[in-house]
Short mmCIF file of C-alpha atoms in Angstrom, two decimals:
data_model
loop_
_atom_site.label_atom_id
_atom_site.label_comp_id
_atom_site.label_asym_id
_atom_site.label_seq_id
_atom_site.Cartn_x
_atom_site.Cartn_y
_atom_site.Cartn_z
CA MET A 18 -49.81 -0.05 16.33
CA LYS A 19 -48.76 -3.61 17.20
CA GLU A 20 -45.24 -4.76 17.00
CA THR A 21 -44.78 -8.45 15.58
CA ILE A 22 -41.78 -10.98 15.26
CA ASP A 23 -41.25 -13.02 12.55
CA SER A 24 -41.09 -16.43 14.13
CA VAL A 25 -39.04 -18.82 12.70
CA THR A 26 -39.46 -22.77 13.46
CA ALA A 27 -36.81 -24.72 14.99
CA GLY A 28 -35.90 -26.18 11.13
CA GLU A 29 -35.58 -23.00 9.70
CA PHE A 30 -33.32 -21.76 12.20
CA THR A 31 -30.95 -25.36 12.22
CA GLU A 32 -31.17 -25.15 8.59
CA LYS A 33 -30.34 -21.44 8.13
CA GLU A 34 -27.19 -21.95 11.12
CA ASN A 35 -25.73 -24.44 9.03
CA PHE A 36 -25.44 -23.08 5.83
CA GLY A 37 -22.14 -21.44 6.55
CA ASN A 38 -20.94 -25.02 7.26
CA ARG A 39 -21.61 -26.16 3.54
CA LYS A 40 -18.67 -27.40 1.61
CA LEU A 41 -18.49 -25.19 -1.63
CA ILE A 42 -17.39 -27.53 -4.88
CA ARG A 43 -15.46 -25.92 -8.00
CA PRO A 44 -14.67 -27.79 -11.21
CA ILE A 45 -11.27 -27.75 -12.15
CA LEU A 46 -10.25 -26.28 -15.20
CA GLN A 47 -8.17 -27.41 -17.77
CA ARG A 48 -6.00 -24.84 -20.31
CA GLU A 49 -6.31 -26.30 -23.76
CA SER A 50 -3.70 -25.35 -26.41
CA PRO A 51 -5.31 -22.91 -29.10
CA GLY A 52 -7.02 -24.59 -31.98
CA THR A 53 -8.22 -27.81 -29.99
CA HIS A 54 -11.46 -28.35 -28.21
CA ASN A 55 -11.90 -31.02 -25.99
CA PRO A 56 -15.77 -31.79 -24.81
CA ALA A 57 -14.70 -34.32 -22.07
CA PRO A 58 -16.40 -33.92 -19.02
CA VAL A 59 -14.05 -32.16 -16.30
CA PRO A 60 -13.51 -33.68 -13.02
CA THR A 61 -14.78 -31.85 -10.02
CA GLN A 62 -12.96 -31.67 -7.24
CA GLU A 63 -13.87 -30.15 -3.44
CA ARG A 64 -12.76 -27.38 -2.17
CA ARG A 65 -10.83 -27.48 1.44
CA GLU A 66 -12.89 -25.94 4.21
CA ARG A 67 -11.90 -23.15 6.41
CA ASN A 68 -12.65 -22.51 10.12
CA ASP A 69 -12.54 -19.12 10.04
CA ARG A 70 -13.66 -17.15 7.38
CA HIS A 71 -11.37 -14.13 8.36
CA ASP A 72 -8.42 -16.08 9.01
CA ARG A 73 -5.99 -15.27 6.13
CA GLY A 74 -3.44 -18.13 7.06
CA ASP A 75 0.08 -18.10 5.79
CA ARG A 76 -1.32 -15.81 2.87
CA GLY A 77 0.16 -12.53 4.18
CA ASP A 78 -0.93 -9.07 2.96
CA ARG A 79 -1.83 -10.57 -0.35
CA PRO A 80 -5.53 -9.38 -1.29
CA MET A 81 -8.62 -11.52 -1.64
CA GLY A 82 -9.24 -13.24 -4.37
CA GLY A 83 -5.42 -13.06 -5.93
CA GLY A 84 -4.53 -15.86 -8.10
CA ALA A 85 -1.01 -17.52 -7.34
CA GLY A 86 0.76 -15.53 -10.35
CA LYS A 87 0.04 -11.97 -9.33
CA LYS A 88 3.16 -10.06 -7.69
CA PRO A 89 1.94 -8.93 -4.38
CA ALA A 90 1.47 -4.77 -4.23
CA PRO A 91 4.30 -2.88 -3.16
CA PRO A 92 4.72 -1.56 0.54
CA GLU A 93 3.38 1.83 0.58
CA GLN A 94 6.37 2.68 2.50
CA THR A 95 9.86 2.19 0.80
CA ASN A 96 11.89 4.83 3.49
CA ALA A 97 13.68 5.99 0.13
CA GLU A 98 13.18 10.03 1.14
CA ASN A 99 14.09 8.87 4.59
CA PHE A 100 17.34 7.56 3.26
CA TYR A 101 17.91 10.16 0.82
CA TYR A 102 17.39 13.23 3.61
CA GLN A 103 19.87 11.12 6.07
CA LYS A 104 22.56 10.84 3.36
CA GLN A 105 22.37 14.34 2.41
CA MET A 106 22.56 15.44 6.37
CA GLN A 107 25.33 13.22 7.03
CA SER A 108 27.45 14.56 4.23
CA ARG A 109 26.32 18.05 5.00
CA THR A 110 25.70 18.24 0.80
CA PRO A 111 24.71 21.85 0.05
CA MET A 112 21.40 21.59 -1.62
CA VAL A 113 18.68 24.05 -4.01
CA ILE A 114 15.48 23.68 -2.75
CA VAL A 115 12.74 25.04 -5.36
CA LEU A 116 9.84 26.37 -3.97
CA HIS A 117 6.42 25.86 -5.81
CA ASP A 118 6.23 29.80 -6.34
CA GLY A 119 9.93 29.46 -8.16
CA GLU A 120 12.03 30.60 -4.82
CA GLU A 121 15.28 28.68 -4.50
CA ILE A 122 16.45 28.25 -1.17
CA HIS A 123 20.13 27.47 -1.00
CA GLY A 124 21.67 25.56 2.21
CA ILE A 125 22.20 22.59 3.82
CA ILE A 126 19.62 20.12 5.51
CA GLU A 127 20.12 20.14 9.28
CA TRP A 128 17.09 17.92 9.81
CA TYR A 129 13.76 16.67 8.71
CA ASP A 130 10.73 14.96 9.79
CA LYS A 131 7.39 13.95 8.54
CA ASN A 132 5.81 17.46 7.73
CA CYS A 133 8.84 19.74 7.17
CA LEU A 134 12.73 20.52 6.47
CA LYS A 135 15.31 22.70 8.74
CA VAL A 136 17.74 24.19 6.33
CA ASN A 137 20.53 25.98 7.53
CA ARG A 138 21.85 29.07 5.18
CA ASP A 139 25.66 30.01 5.54
CA SER A 140 25.34 33.34 3.55
CA GLY A 141 24.46 35.54 6.83
CA GLU A 142 20.74 34.72 5.38
CA PRO A 143 18.01 33.30 8.52
CA ASN A 144 17.64 29.52 9.01
CA LEU A 145 14.29 28.47 7.50
CA MET A 146 12.03 25.21 8.59
CA ILE A 147 10.29 24.51 5.27
CA TYR A 148 6.95 22.70 4.85
CA LYS A 149 7.19 19.76 2.43
CA PRO A 150 3.89 20.53 0.14
CA ALA A 151 5.78 23.82 -0.04
CA ILE A 152 8.38 22.43 -2.15
CA LYS A 153 8.49 21.58 -5.83
CA TYR A 154 11.80 19.68 -5.93
CA MET A 155 15.33 19.63 -4.81
CA TYR A 156 18.60 19.15 -6.11
CA LYS A 157 22.30 18.78 -4.99
CA GLU A 158 23.91 22.49 -5.58
CA GLY A 159 25.90 22.73 -8.56
CA GLU A 160 23.88 19.60 -10.37
CA ASN A 161 22.86 21.08 -13.72
CA GLN A 162 19.19 21.71 -13.97
CA HIS A 163 17.37 22.13 -17.04
#
């Protein structure tokens, strides 16, 4: 079977090539107060031209198409968990860690990382390394829990 290649004339090629350089025109929409209707024509204004479609300029991490009145999305990492662990470690606060199976572990957080906590226990029981996904919740020992 013979393979064929689509031929493109020189005129078609330059037309396709210049397609990305066309200016877009968008009308300016004016807000109307409720109950009024203004059939007057609306003037049009040309949008500014962008040299690089991938350049986000000074817009930061805002999503594409976001309006000026929208708040930016909150950061994915707030470091609140890290701050809480640091505070409890420095003050050597006795903690109660409740696991998903209901078991309570009493001790002091010695260190933590992305996946686990190391808990030192004073009651003669062995120290533990607990995976974070196994933790249901934790609280300071002596606080009332319902």
